[in-house]
CSV table of C-alpha atoms and ligand atoms in Angstrom, one decimal:
chain,number,residue,atom,x,y,z
A,5,UNK,CA,73.5,93.7,96.4
A,6,UNK,CA,73.9,93.8,92.6
A,7,UNK,CA,77.6,93.2,92.4
A,8,UNK,CA,80.1,90.8,93.7
A,9,UNK,CA,77.9,87.7,93.8
A,10,UNK,CA,80.1,84.7,93.1
A,11,UNK,CA,77.2,82.8,91.6
A,12,UNK,CA,76.6,85.4,88.9
A,13,UNK,CA,80.2,85.7,87.8
A,14,UNK,CA,81.1,82.0,88.1
A,15,UNK,CA,78.1,80.9,86.1
A,16,UNK,CA,79.6,81.3,82.6
A,17,UNK,CA,80.2,77.7,81.4
A,18,UNK,CA,82.1,78.9,78.3
A,19,UNK,CA,84.6,80.6,80.6
A,20,UNK,CA,85.1,77.4,82.7
A,21,UNK,CA,85.7,75.4,79.5
A,22,UNK,CA,88.1,77.9,78.2
A,23,UNK,CA,90.0,77.9,81.4
A,24,UNK,CA,90.4,74.1,81.4
A,25,UNK,CA,92.0,74.3,78.0
A,26,UNK,CA,94.2,77.2,79.1
A,27,UNK,CA,95.5,75.2,82.0
A,28,UNK,CA,96.8,72.4,79.7
A,29,UNK,CA,98.8,74.8,77.6
A,30,UNK,CA,102.5,75.4,78.6
A,31,UNK,CA,102.3,79.1,78.1
A,32,UNK,CA,99.1,80.9,79.1
A,33,UNK,CA,98.0,84.5,79.5
A,34,UNK,CA,99.9,87.4,80.9
A,35,UNK,CA,100.2,87.7,84.6
A,36,UNK,CA,96.9,89.0,85.9
A,37,UNK,CA,97.9,89.5,89.5
A,38,UNK,CA,101.2,89.9,91.3
A,39,UNK,CA,101.3,89.0,95.0
A,40,UNK,CA,103.8,89.5,97.8
A,41,UNK,CA,103.3,87.5,101.0
A,42,UNK,CA,105.0,88.4,104.2
A,43,UNK,CA,105.4,84.7,105.2
A,44,UNK,CA,105.4,81.3,103.5
A,45,UNK,CA,102.2,79.8,104.9
A,46,UNK,CA,100.4,83.1,104.1
A,47,UNK,CA,101.7,82.8,100.5
A,48,UNK,CA,100.2,79.3,100.1
A,49,UNK,CA,97.0,80.4,101.8
A,50,UNK,CA,96.6,83.2,99.3
A,51,UNK,CA,97.6,81.0,96.3
A,52,UNK,CA,95.1,78.5,97.5
A,53,UNK,CA,92.2,81.0,97.3
A,54,UNK,CA,93.3,82.1,93.8
A,55,UNK,CA,93.5,78.4,92.6
A,56,UNK,CA,90.1,77.7,94.0
A,57,UNK,CA,88.7,80.5,91.9
A,58,UNK,CA,90.3,79.0,88.7
A,59,UNK,CA,93.7,80.8,88.6
A,60,UNK,CA,96.8,78.9,87.8
A,61,UNK,CA,99.3,79.9,90.5
A,62,UNK,CA,103.0,79.5,91.2
A,63,UNK,CA,104.4,80.5,94.6
A,64,UNK,CA,108.1,81.4,94.5
A,65,UNK,CA,110.4,81.5,97.4
A,66,UNK,CA,111.8,84.9,97.3
A,67,UNK,CA,112.1,86.9,94.1
A,68,UNK,CA,112.6,84.5,91.2
A,69,UNK,CA,115.7,84.7,89.0
A,70,UNK,CA,113.8,83.9,85.8
A,71,UNK,CA,110.3,84.6,84.4
A,72,UNK,CA,107.5,82.3,85.4
A,73,UNK,CA,105.4,81.3,82.4
A,74,UNK,CA,101.9,79.8,82.0
A,75,UNK,CA,100.3,81.1,85.2
A,76,UNK,CA,97.7,83.7,86.0
A,77,UNK,CA,99.3,84.8,89.3
A,78,UNK,CA,102.6,84.6,91.0
A,79,UNK,CA,102.9,84.8,94.8
A,80,UNK,CA,106.3,85.8,95.9
A,81,UNK,CA,106.8,84.4,99.4
A,82,UNK,CA,109.0,86.4,101.7
A,83,UNK,CA,109.9,85.8,105.3
A,84,UNK,CA,109.5,89.4,106.2
A,85,UNK,CA,106.7,89.4,108.8
A,86,UNK,CA,109.1,89.6,111.7
A,87,UNK,CA,112.3,90.8,109.8
A,88,UNK,CA,113.8,94.2,110.7
A,89,UNK,CA,111.7,96.9,109.0
A,90,UNK,CA,114.4,98.0,106.5
A,91,UNK,CA,114.9,94.4,105.3
A,92,UNK,CA,111.1,93.8,105.0
A,93,UNK,CA,110.8,97.0,103.0
A,94,UNK,CA,113.7,96.2,100.7
A,95,UNK,CA,112.6,92.7,100.0
A,96,UNK,CA,109.0,93.7,99.3
A,97,UNK,CA,110.1,96.5,96.9
A,98,UNK,CA,112.3,94.0,95.0
A,99,UNK,CA,109.4,91.6,94.7
A,100,UNK,CA,107.1,94.4,93.5
A,101,UNK,CA,109.6,95.5,90.9
A,102,UNK,CA,109.9,91.9,89.6
A,103,UNK,CA,106.1,91.4,89.5
A,104,UNK,CA,105.6,94.8,87.7
A,105,UNK,CA,108.2,93.7,85.2
A,106,UNK,CA,106.2,90.6,84.5
A,107,UNK,CA,103.2,92.8,83.7
A,108,UNK,CA,101.2,92.5,86.9
A,109,UNK,CA,98.6,95.3,86.8
A,110,UNK,CA,97.9,95.0,90.5
A,111,UNK,CA,100.1,94.2,93.6
A,112,UNK,CA,98.5,92.2,96.4
A,113,UNK,CA,100.5,92.6,99.6
A,114,UNK,CA,99.3,89.6,101.6
A,115,UNK,CA,99.4,89.9,105.4
A,116,UNK,CA,98.2,87.6,108.1
A,117,UNK,CA,94.5,87.3,108.7
A,118,UNK,CA,95.3,88.1,112.4
A,119,UNK,CA,97.3,91.1,111.2
A,120,UNK,CA,100.4,89.8,112.9
A,121,UNK,CA,102.8,92.7,113.4
A,122,UNK,CA,104.5,94.8,116.0
A,123,UNK,CA,104.2,98.6,116.8
A,124,UNK,CA,107.3,99.0,114.4
A,125,UNK,CA,105.7,97.1,111.6
A,126,UNK,CA,106.0,95.5,109.2
A,127,UNK,CA,102.6,96.0,107.6
A,128,UNK,CA,102.6,99.8,107.7
A,129,UNK,CA,106.1,100.5,106.6
A,130,UNK,CA,105.9,98.0,103.7
A,131,UNK,CA,102.5,99.3,102.6
A,132,UNK,CA,103.8,102.9,102.5
A,133,UNK,CA,106.9,101.9,100.6
A,134,UNK,CA,104.9,99.9,98.1
A,135,UNK,CA,102.5,102.9,97.6
A,136,UNK,CA,105.6,105.1,96.8
A,137,UNK,CA,107.1,102.4,94.5
A,138,UNK,CA,103.9,102.0,92.5
A,139,UNK,CA,103.3,105.7,92.4
A,140,UNK,CA,99.9,105.1,94.0
A,141,UNK,CA,98.1,107.3,96.5
A,142,UNK,CA,95.8,104.8,98.1
A,143,UNK,CA,95.4,101.2,99.2
A,144,UNK,CA,92.5,99.3,100.8
A,145,UNK,CA,93.5,97.1,103.8
A,146,UNK,CA,91.6,94.2,105.1
A,147,UNK,CA,92.7,91.0,106.8
A,148,UNK,CA,89.1,89.6,106.8
A,149,UNK,CA,88.6,85.9,105.8
A,150,UNK,CA,85.2,85.0,107.1
A,151,UNK,CA,85.5,81.3,106.0
A,152,UNK,CA,88.4,81.0,108.4
A,153,UNK,CA,86.6,83.0,111.1
A,154,UNK,CA,88.3,86.3,110.6
A,155,UNK,CA,85.9,89.2,110.3
A,156,UNK,CA,86.4,93.0,110.5
A,157,UNK,CA,83.6,95.2,111.8
A,158,UNK,CA,84.0,98.9,112.6
A,159,UNK,CA,87.7,98.4,112.1
A,160,UNK,CA,87.9,95.8,114.8
A,161,UNK,CA,89.3,92.3,114.0
A,162,UNK,CA,87.4,89.3,115.3
A,163,UNK,CA,88.9,85.7,115.5
A,164,UNK,CA,85.8,83.6,115.6
A,165,UNK,CA,83.6,85.2,118.3
A,166,UNK,CA,86.5,86.9,120.1
A,167,UNK,CA,88.2,90.2,119.5
A,168,UNK,CA,91.7,89.7,118.3
A,169,UNK,CA,93.0,91.0,121.6
A,170,UNK,CA,91.0,88.5,123.5
A,171,UNK,CA,92.0,85.6,121.3
A,172,UNK,CA,95.0,83.3,121.8
A,173,UNK,CA,96.9,85.6,119.4
A,174,UNK,CA,97.6,87.9,122.4
A,175,UNK,CA,100.1,85.2,123.4
A,176,UNK,CA,101.9,84.7,120.1
A,177,UNK,CA,105.6,84.1,120.6
A,178,UNK,CA,106.8,86.8,118.1
A,179,UNK,CA,103.8,89.1,117.4
A,180,UNK,CA,101.5,89.2,120.4
A,181,UNK,CA,98.3,91.0,119.2
A,182,UNK,CA,96.9,93.0,122.1
A,183,UNK,CA,94.8,95.6,120.2
A,184,UNK,CA,91.9,94.6,117.9
A,185,UNK,CA,91.4,98.2,116.5
A,186,UNK,CA,93.1,97.9,113.2
A,187,UNK,CA,92.9,101.6,112.3
A,188,UNK,CA,94.7,102.5,115.5
A,189,UNK,CA,97.1,99.6,115.1
A,190,UNK,CA,98.1,100.4,111.5
A,191,UNK,CA,98.3,104.1,112.3
A,192,UNK,CA,100.9,103.4,115.0
A,193,UNK,CA,103.0,101.7,112.3
A,194,UNK,CA,102.7,104.4,109.6
A,195,UNK,CA,105.1,107.3,109.4
A,196,UNK,CA,103.7,109.1,106.4
A,197,UNK,CA,100.1,108.1,106.0
A,198,UNK,CA,96.8,108.7,107.6
A,199,UNK,CA,94.7,105.6,108.1
A,200,UNK,CA,90.9,105.7,107.5
A,201,UNK,CA,88.0,103.3,107.7
A,202,UNK,CA,85.5,101.9,105.1
A,203,UNK,CA,82.7,100.9,107.4
A,204,UNK,CA,80.5,97.9,106.9
A,205,UNK,CA,77.4,100.0,106.2
A,206,UNK,CA,79.3,101.4,103.1
A,207,UNK,CA,80.4,97.9,102.0
A,208,UNK,CA,76.8,96.7,102.2
A,209,UNK,CA,75.8,99.4,99.7
A,210,UNK,CA,78.0,97.9,97.1
A,211,UNK,CA,81.0,98.7,94.8
A,212,UNK,CA,79.9,102.2,93.9
A,213,UNK,CA,79.5,103.2,97.6
A,214,UNK,CA,83.0,101.8,98.4
A,215,UNK,CA,84.6,103.7,95.5
A,216,UNK,CA,82.9,106.9,96.6
A,217,UNK,CA,84.2,106.3,100.1
A,218,UNK,CA,87.7,105.7,98.8
A,219,UNK,CA,87.5,109.0,96.9
A,220,UNK,CA,86.3,110.8,100.1
A,221,UNK,CA,89.1,109.3,102.1
A,222,UNK,CA,91.7,110.3,99.5
A,223,UNK,CA,90.3,113.9,99.7
A,224,UNK,CA,90.8,113.8,103.5
A,225,UNK,CA,94.4,112.8,103.0
A,226,UNK,CA,94.1,109.1,103.9
A,227,UNK,CA,96.4,106.8,101.9
A,228,UNK,CA,95.4,103.6,103.6
A,229,UNK,CA,92.0,102.5,104.9
A,230,UNK,CA,90.9,99.4,106.8
A,231,UNK,CA,87.8,97.9,105.2
A,232,UNK,CA,85.2,96.1,107.1
A,233,UNK,CA,84.0,92.6,105.8
A,234,UNK,CA,81.9,90.1,107.7
A,235,UNK,CA,81.1,87.7,104.9
A,236,UNK,CA,82.2,86.5,101.5
A,237,UNK,CA,79.8,88.9,99.7
A,238,UNK,CA,81.6,91.8,101.4
A,239,UNK,CA,84.9,90.5,100.1
A,240,UNK,CA,83.5,90.3,96.6
A,241,UNK,CA,82.4,93.9,96.8
A,242,UNK,CA,85.8,95.0,98.1
A,243,UNK,CA,87.8,93.1,95.5
A,244,UNK,CA,85.8,94.7,92.7
A,245,UNK,CA,85.9,98.1,94.3
A,246,UNK,CA,89.7,97.8,94.7
A,247,UNK,CA,90.3,96.5,91.1
A,248,UNK,CA,91.5,99.9,89.8
A,249,UNK,CA,93.9,100.3,92.7
A,250,UNK,CA,97.5,99.4,92.1
A,251,UNK,CA,97.9,98.1,95.6
A,252,UNK,CA,95.7,96.1,98.0
A,253,UNK,CA,96.9,95.0,101.4
A,254,UNK,CA,94.9,92.0,102.6
A,255,UNK,CA,94.6,88.6,104.1
A,256,UNK,CA,94.0,85.8,101.7
A,257,UNK,CA,90.2,86.3,102.0
A,258,UNK,CA,90.1,89.2,99.5
A,259,UNK,CA,91.5,86.9,96.9
A,260,UNK,CA,88.3,84.8,96.6
A,261,UNK,CA,86.6,87.5,94.5
A,262,UNK,CA,89.6,88.1,92.2
A,263,UNK,CA,89.7,85.3,89.6
A,264,UNK,CA,86.1,86.0,88.7
A,265,UNK,CA,87.0,89.6,88.1
A,266,UNK,CA,89.3,88.3,85.4
A,267,UNK,CA,86.6,86.2,83.8
A,268,UNK,CA,87.9,83.0,85.4
A,269,UNK,CA,85.8,80.2,87.0
A,270,UNK,CA,86.7,77.3,89.3
A,271,UNK,CA,88.2,74.4,87.3
A,272,UNK,CA,89.9,71.2,88.4
A,273,UNK,CA,92.8,71.6,86.0
A,274,UNK,CA,94.0,74.7,87.9
A,275,UNK,CA,94.8,72.5,90.9
A,276,UNK,CA,96.2,69.3,89.4
A,277,UNK,CA,99.5,68.0,90.9
A,278,UNK,CA,101.6,64.9,90.1
A,279,UNK,CA,100.7,61.7,92.0
A,280,UNK,CA,102.1,61.5,95.6
A,281,UNK,CA,104.5,58.8,96.7
A,282,UNK,CA,107.2,58.2,99.4
A,283,UNK,CA,107.4,58.5,103.2
A,284,UNK,CA,105.2,60.9,105.1
A,285,UNK,CA,106.1,63.3,108.0
A,286,UNK,CA,105.0,66.3,109.9
A,287,UNK,CA,107.3,69.0,111.3
A,288,UNK,CA,105.6,71.4,113.7
A,289,UNK,CA,107.0,74.6,115.2
A,290,UNK,CA,103.8,76.6,115.6
A,291,UNK,CA,102.7,77.2,119.2
A,292,UNK,CA,99.2,78.4,118.3
A,293,UNK,CA,96.2,77.0,120.1
A,294,UNK,CA,95.1,75.2,117.0
A,295,UNK,CA,98.5,73.5,116.4
A,296,UNK,CA,98.8,72.5,120.1
A,297,UNK,CA,95.4,70.7,119.7
A,298,UNK,CA,96.4,69.1,116.4
A,299,UNK,CA,99.7,67.8,118.0
A,300,UNK,CA,97.8,66.4,121.0
A,301,UNK,CA,95.2,64.8,118.7
A,302,UNK,CA,98.0,63.1,116.6
A,303,UNK,CA,99.7,61.7,119.7
A,304,UNK,CA,96.4,60.6,121.3
A,305,UNK,CA,95.6,58.6,118.1
A,306,UNK,CA,98.9,56.7,118.6
A,307,UNK,CA,101.0,58.6,115.9
A,308,UNK,CA,104.8,58.4,116.4
A,309,UNK,CA,106.0,61.7,117.7
A,310,UNK,CA,109.4,63.2,118.8
A,311,UNK,CA,109.4,66.4,120.9
A,312,UNK,CA,112.1,69.0,120.3
A,313,UNK,CA,113.1,70.6,123.6
A,314,UNK,CA,114.3,74.2,123.0
A,315,UNK,CA,116.3,74.3,126.2
A,316,UNK,CA,118.2,71.2,125.1
A,317,UNK,CA,118.9,72.8,121.8
A,318,UNK,CA,120.2,75.9,123.7
A,319,UNK,CA,122.4,73.7,125.9
A,320,UNK,CA,124.2,72.5,122.8
A,321,UNK,CA,122.7,69.0,122.2
A,322,UNK,CA,122.3,68.1,118.5
A,323,UNK,CA,118.6,67.7,118.8
A,324,UNK,CA,118.1,67.6,115.0
A,325,UNK,CA,120.4,64.6,114.8
A,326,UNK,CA,118.6,62.9,117.6
A,327,UNK,CA,115.2,63.5,115.9
A,328,UNK,CA,116.5,62.2,112.6
A,329,UNK,CA,118.0,59.1,114.3
A,330,UNK,CA,114.6,58.5,115.9
A,331,UNK,CA,112.8,58.9,112.6
A,332,UNK,CA,115.1,56.8,110.4
A,333,UNK,CA,113.7,53.3,111.3
A,334,UNK,CA,110.1,54.6,111.3
A,335,UNK,CA,110.1,56.2,107.8
A,336,UNK,CA,107.8,54.6,105.3
A,337,UNK,CA,105.3,53.4,108.0
A,338,UNK,CA,102.7,55.6,109.6
A,339,UNK,CA,103.2,59.4,109.1
A,340,UNK,CA,105.5,60.6,111.9
A,341,UNK,CA,105.7,63.9,113.8
A,342,UNK,CA,108.6,66.0,115.0
A,343,UNK,CA,107.4,69.0,117.0
A,344,UNK,CA,108.6,71.9,119.1
A,345,UNK,CA,104.9,73.0,119.6
A,346,UNK,CA,104.3,73.8,123.2
A,347,UNK,CA,101.7,75.4,125.5
A,348,UNK,CA,102.0,79.2,126.2
A,349,UNK,CA,103.4,78.6,129.8
A,350,UNK,CA,106.2,76.4,128.4
A,351,UNK,CA,107.0,78.9,125.7
A,352,UNK,CA,107.1,81.7,128.2
A,353,UNK,CA,109.4,79.8,130.4
A,354,UNK,CA,111.8,79.1,127.5
A,355,UNK,CA,111.6,82.7,126.3
A,356,UNK,CA,112.4,84.0,129.8
A,357,UNK,CA,115.6,81.9,129.7
A,358,UNK,CA,116.7,82.5,126.1
A,359,UNK,CA,114.9,85.6,124.9
A,360,UNK,CA,112.0,85.2,122.4
A,361,UNK,CA,114.1,85.9,119.3
A,362,UNK,CA,116.9,83.5,120.2
A,363,UNK,CA,114.4,80.8,121.3
A,364,UNK,CA,112.5,81.2,118.0
A,365,UNK,CA,115.6,81.2,115.9
A,366,UNK,CA,117.1,78.1,117.6
A,367,UNK,CA,113.9,76.1,117.2
A,368,UNK,CA,113.4,77.2,113.6
A,369,UNK,CA,117.0,76.2,112.7
A,370,UNK,CA,116.6,72.8,114.4
A,371,UNK,CA,113.3,72.0,112.7
A,372,UNK,CA,114.6,73.2,109.3
A,373,UNK,CA,117.5,70.7,109.7
A,374,UNK,CA,115.0,68.0,110.6
A,375,UNK,CA,112.9,68.8,107.6
A,376,UNK,CA,115.9,68.7,105.2
A,377,UNK,CA,117.2,65.5,106.8
A,378,UNK,CA,113.8,63.8,106.5
A,379,UNK,CA,113.6,64.6,102.8
A,380,UNK,CA,117.1,63.4,102.3
A,381,UNK,CA,116.1,60.2,104.0
A,382,UNK,CA,113.1,59.6,101.6
A,383,UNK,CA,110.2,61.7,102.9
A,384,UNK,CA,108.2,62.8,99.8
A,385,UNK,CA,105.0,64.0,101.6
A,386,UNK,CA,105.7,66.7,104.2
A,387,UNK,CA,103.4,68.9,106.3
A,388,UNK,CA,105.1,71.9,108.1
A,389,UNK,CA,103.1,73.8,110.8
A,390,UNK,CA,103.9,77.4,111.5
A,391,UNK,CA,104.6,80.4,109.3
A,392,UNK,CA,108.1,81.2,110.4
A,393,UNK,CA,108.8,77.5,110.8
A,394,UNK,CA,107.7,76.9,107.2
A,395,UNK,CA,109.9,79.7,105.9
A,396,UNK,CA,112.9,78.1,107.6
A,397,UNK,CA,112.1,74.6,106.4
A,398,UNK,CA,111.5,75.7,102.8
A,399,UNK,CA,114.8,77.6,102.7
A,400,UNK,CA,116.7,74.7,104.2
A,401,UNK,CA,115.2,72.4,101.5
A,402,UNK,CA,116.4,74.7,98.8
A,403,UNK,CA,113.0,75.0,97.2
A,404,UNK,CA,112.4,78.0,95.0
A,405,UNK,CA,109.0,77.3,93.4
A,406,UNK,CA,105.8,75.6,94.5
A,407,UNK,CA,102.9,74.7,92.2
A,408,UNK,CA,99.7,75.1,94.2
A,409,UNK,CA,97.2,72.2,94.3
A,410,UNK,CA,93.9,71.4,96.0
A,411,UNK,CA,93.2,72.4,99.6
A,412,UNK,CA,93.2,70.1,102.6
A,413,UNK,CA,91.4,72.6,104.9
A,414,UNK,CA,90.6,76.3,104.3
A,415,UNK,CA,93.9,78.1,103.7
A,416,UNK,CA,96.1,75.0,103.4
A,417,UNK,CA,96.6,73.4,100.0
A,418,UNK,CA,99.0,70.6,99.0
A,419,UNK,CA,101.8,72.0,96.9
A,420,UNK,CA,104.4,70.3,94.7
A,421,UNK,CA,108.1,71.3,94.7
A,422,UNK,CA,109.4,69.8,91.4
A,423,UNK,CA,113.0,70.5,92.5
A,424,UNK,CA,112.8,67.9,95.3
A,425,UNK,CA,109.9,65.8,93.9
A,426,UNK,CA,108.2,66.7,97.2
A,427,UNK,CA,104.5,67.2,98.1
A,428,UNK,CA,104.5,69.9,100.7
A,429,UNK,CA,101.7,71.5,102.9
A,430,UNK,CA,102.6,74.6,104.8
A,431,UNK,CA,100.1,75.1,107.6
A,432,UNK,CA,99.7,78.5,109.2
A,433,UNK,CA,99.6,78.0,113.0
A,434,UNK,CA,95.9,78.9,113.4
A,435,UNK,CA,94.6,76.9,110.5
A,436,UNK,CA,93.3,73.4,110.0
A,437,UNK,CA,90.9,71.1,111.8
A,438,UNK,CA,91.7,69.1,115.0
A,439,UNK,CA,92.7,66.0,113.0
A,440,UNK,CA,94.6,67.9,110.3
A,441,UNK,CA,97.9,66.0,110.7
A,442,UNK,CA,96.1,62.6,110.4
A,443,UNK,CA,93.8,63.7,107.6
A,444,UNK,CA,96.2,65.7,105.4
A,445,UNK,CA,97.9,62.6,103.9
A,446,UNK,CA,94.6,60.9,103.1
A,447,UNK,CA,93.6,63.8,100.9
A,448,UNK,CA,96.6,63.4,98.6
B,530,ADP,P1,102.6,80.4,113.8
B,530,ADP,O1,102.2,80.1,112.3
B,530,ADP,O2,101.7,79.7,114.8
B,530,ADP,O3,102.7,81.8,114.1
B,530,ADP,P2,105.5,80.3,113.6
B,530,ADP,O4,106.3,79.1,113.2
B,530,ADP,O5,105.3,81.4,112.7
B,530,ADP,O6,104.0,79.7,114.0
B,530,ADP,O7,106.0,80.9,115.0
B,530,ADP,C1,106.3,80.1,116.1
B,530,ADP,C2,107.6,80.5,116.7
B,530,ADP,O8,107.7,79.9,117.9
B,530,ADP,C3,108.8,80.1,115.8
B,530,ADP,O9,109.8,81.1,115.8
B,530,ADP,C4,109.3,78.8,116.6
B,530,ADP,O10,110.6,78.6,116.4
B,530,ADP,C5,109.0,79.3,118.0
B,530,ADP,N1,108.9,78.1,118.9
B,530,ADP,C6,108.4,76.9,118.6
B,530,ADP,N2,108.4,76.1,119.6
B,530,ADP,C7,108.9,76.8,120.7
B,530,ADP,C8,109.2,76.5,122.0
B,530,ADP,N3,109.0,75.3,122.5
B,530,ADP,N4,109.8,77.4,122.8
B,530,ADP,C9,110.0,78.7,122.3
B,530,ADP,N5,109.8,79.0,121.0
B,530,ADP,C10,109.2,78.1,120.2
């Protein structure tokens, strides 16, 4: 493969030096990339990969009111993954207009690496609306992120060694994923577009072959195409092949090749945050297999933990106040955990009683109040687990911008919210090692 090798493009020492100087200046270059993420942890995951490649990145919560200066990329974080379709489309279009207004030559619509969505959307409808908004006729689509175990082959998404539909994602509380064939899955969501496939054998032949395939798909009337990728080299090829496109729809994996395409190289300055201080806490609302294991590990190691019972919340008890009263005397000691995280059987039982939407909303609201109360009480280092949960917590905290720092584990960086003087890590449910909740604070 003659293109897309990270070693080749990252090897220019002059470029790295130039970048370090750039990062110190208050106002840098024009926006090189505009990103729209369909949930908050996904936004941080994407920003993390861009920062690792040497881009300076700010993540905004919703569409910013004012310009953002001195960064290479802005990631507009929405909470649109499970919103009604019309709302997801409207918010995504507003974000795209703002990013284009800041000069972004390309829009990166970030979706989950497990392609979290329902037959109604929102990936398909948002992608189609963005194509129309950008006056574009084609976008590449790939959730692949091999470093995190997400690979796509013959259009089928694998989570580790399992097909998506055999993975724990089939039991997700809001977006159960029961089909691993992404071409079929995306086609069901699309009203106006045919969905094609860029197969791995094409990607393996390099950038020219992918561009030829894109032209052929366009000629066949396809406006979207799933692209296979099984390793980082594939992602580098796809990022370069997609560079002339106004829109890409992807997981955060595709971002690893993008900074180098703009002549940037990894540099420490891109990820520097202020020093951390204050009390430490974890708020967890993810029910993924990974988060269940992380909660169990934290408790097994003797970490102080408070369980939020969704049924007690529904019965009218002020569980957030109970959690905060429990936390108050413990703040400033060992990191503490407040969690609604539960095993699939428990979640199913709760959903059977309350309905999945109401259960999710009640728990999110409770955990958001807990997060806000903890920060009011002096927490300055906070980990939140769960995409929807993170969205609710960040909104309750009134945070509008996050500067992205170094990663704790793949896909999960520490961030800094200057408005609250708060170090924050937003962990997507599936991400992080077993001891993530214990290790996260040590890495600050
Ligand atoms: P992930 O990143 O793992 O998808 P999310 O926070 O996006 O996590 O989604 C988890 C959803 O499950 C949230 O809406 C949350 O409120 C809900 N939830 C969490 N705990 C429970 C529980 N014990 N019973 C029912 N729903 C729950």
